[in-house]
Amino acid sequence: MKLIFERGNEGQALCLMPACDVPEVTLEGFEREGKLYLPHVSENELSRHYTEIAKRVHGVNDGFYPLGSCTMKYNPKVNEEAAALPGFVGVHPLQGDKNSQGCLEVLYKIEESLAEISGMDNVTLQPAAGAHGEFTGLLLIKSYLESIGATNRKKIIVPDSAHGTNPASAVMCGFEIVNIPSGADGCVDLEALSGAVGEDTAGLMLTNPNTVGVFDKNILEITKIVHDAGGLCYYDGANLNAVMGVVRPGDMGFDCIHFNLHKTFSTPHGGGGPGSGPVGCKAFLAPFLPGIRVNKKPCGCYTSGKAEKSFGEVKAFGGNFLVVVKALTYILTLGKEGIPEAAKNAVLNANYMQACLKDDFDLAYDVICMHEFVLTLDKFHKETGISALDLAKGLLDHGIHPPTMYFPLIVHEALMIEPTETEPKEMLDEAVAVFKELKKLAYENPQALHDAPVKTPVRRLDDVRAARTPVLRYNFE
Ligand SMILES: *Cc1c(COP(=O)(O)O)cnc(C)c1O
């Protein structure tokens, strides 16, 4: 495939500039030293370029995409329509409150909605991703601990079933990590937690439902143990899809949470980003929030300001504002009844697929799952030589995006499957049939799976080399 720089020719300009209607000035001293390398393509060529790229990827619009812990649900087109409204697209962040009432209302309404869904009091929309939200939430916790003089509290407890970003965010905030194990049921080991908390505990970071798709049945006891020791509780709400509108992290005893709008709230994800990872908190943490705080006055108009002891900014202005518009559109479309219904269907779909597959594949945890479940292909691998990776590659030839592989780390040969609520039963049945067919193939003709995929634009890639020595720049010389 040709890169954009290899297409077109000098002079095949794409843009038509209007005549200049202001005095021309020369910016002396700021002239570019080197040549400016821009593609010289016509609109036709540009359009073909993107179409060609789009044909070579697998997106939610191409087929089933059960990538565990990522909630690759369908993104309704009405979200895009709302985000494309000229008043939202053309607004300037320094326009002033008086001329930005509609935008402030959006920020106010989504803050209100997310606070209600999570059982928190306030929300900041600044963070641009889930991990960025974790970082922001931990800064809130840190600011609060400093404000009460508890600077000795430096340790964040992270269960081994946590998402990998949790310990990474805590370290970036200057905390030390204390790892605690999960029990055989995939839940936090309460004894280990009680043994880990102490005078130096800043808090706990918990993913619930956790990365094995299990809702921790001891959740109230967990938050009590941490609070009794003087620590705070952080809820990784990236995967709120299983619980939104059904139970609220705030009611479970959590002080702070991040949401992934690009998972649960149907805004585009991965290459289709940008993302948004708002953070909700209880009122005692709100004085430290970053970014714009929007208030509604009795007259019905909105004003913006800063939190009184704000720790600063984590992104400019209101965050990825148009992503927020899409998420609010989604929330308003579903409403109070639709949100729990979506969550319940996500859980139903995951349990349906789990039930269909459990006789053919081993479950890592044989329990009623939440939005996702994890298969372990350990025994299967030993019997057939076919690994979770080989099976995943086989799925590609059937137009199915592989599940998340080799995660969570506590499960061997893991495949983590999250169908989401936006797939119909027919799609789930089709996918189950493919899994069963590939299992049969693994015993009868394993080489065929070692060779897979054969129908994709590229075959097996050297993913280690791609990660270690990525080529990210085009060499123009
Ligand atoms: C996706 C995810 C994250 C990180 O979100 P990003 O937007 O990718 O930074 C954190 N925790 C959990 C449980 C997740 O699933």
Coordinates of N, CA and C and ligand atoms in Angstrom, one line a residue, residues 69-70 128-132 134 163 165-166 207 209 211 236-239 258 260 262-263 269 276, ligand 1:
S69 N -12.6 -5.9 28.3 CA -12.1 -4.7 29.0 C -12.1 -3.4 28.2
C70 N -12.6 -3.5 26.9 CA -12.5 -2.3 26.1 C -13.9 -1.8 25.6
A128 N -8.3 13.2 29.5 CA -8.5 12.8 28.1 C -8.5 11.3 27.9
A129 N -8.3 10.5 28.9 CA -8.4 9.0 28.8 C -8.6 8.4 30.2
G130 N -8.8 7.1 30.2 CA -9.0 6.4 31.4 C -7.8 6.6 32.4
A131 N -6.6 6.3 31.8 CA -5.4 6.3 32.6 C -5.2 7.8 33.1
H132 N -5.5 8.7 32.3 CA -5.3 10.1 32.6 C -6.3 10.5 33.8
E134 N -7.3 8.3 36.0 CA -6.7 7.7 37.3 C -5.7 8.6 37.9
H163 N -6.4 -3.5 36.4 CA -5.9 -3.1 35.1 C -4.5 -2.6 35.3
T165 N -3.0 -0.2 34.1 CA -2.8 1.3 34.2 C -2.8 1.7 35.7
N166 N -3.5 1.0 36.6 CA -3.7 1.4 38.0 C -2.4 1.6 38.7
T207 N -10.7 -2.2 40.6 CA -11.5 -2.3 39.4 C -12.7 -3.2 39.7
P209 N -16.7 -4.2 38.2 CA -16.3 -5.6 38.1 C -14.8 -5.7 37.7
T211 N -11.0 -7.4 36.4 CA -10.6 -7.7 35.1 C -10.9 -9.2 34.7
D236 N -11.9 2.2 39.7 CA -11.6 2.2 38.3 C -12.9 1.9 37.6
G237 N -13.6 2.9 37.1 CA -14.9 2.8 36.5 C -14.9 2.7 35.0
A238 N -13.7 2.4 34.4 CA -13.6 2.2 33.0 C -14.6 1.3 32.4
N239 N -14.9 0.2 33.2 CA -15.9 -0.8 32.7 C -17.2 -0.6 33.5
H258 N -13.0 7.1 38.0 CA -13.0 7.7 36.6 C -13.9 6.9 35.7
N260 N -14.8 5.9 31.5 CA -14.2 6.0 30.2 C -15.4 6.3 29.3
H262 N -15.2 6.8 26.2 CA -15.0 6.0 25.0 C -15.1 4.5 25.2
K263 N -15.6 4.1 26.3 CA -16.0 2.7 26.5 C -17.6 2.7 26.7
H269 N -13.4 5.0 19.8 CA -12.4 4.4 20.7 C -11.2 4.0 19.8
S276 N -12.0 10.3 26.4 CA -12.3 11.2 27.5 C -12.5 10.3 28.8
Ligands
LIG1 C1 -9.4 0.7 29.5 C2 -9.2 0.7 30.9 C3 -8.4 1.6 31.5 C4 -7.6 2.7 30.7 O1 -8.3 3.5 29.9 P1 -7.6 4.3 28.7 O2 -8.6 5.2 28.2 O3 -7.1 3.3 27.7 O4 -6.4 5.0 29.3 C5 -8.2 1.6 32.9 N1 -8.8 0.6 33.6 C6 -9.6 -0.3 33.0 C7 -10.3 -1.4 33.9 C8 -9.8 -0.3 31.7 O5 -10.6 -1.3 31.1

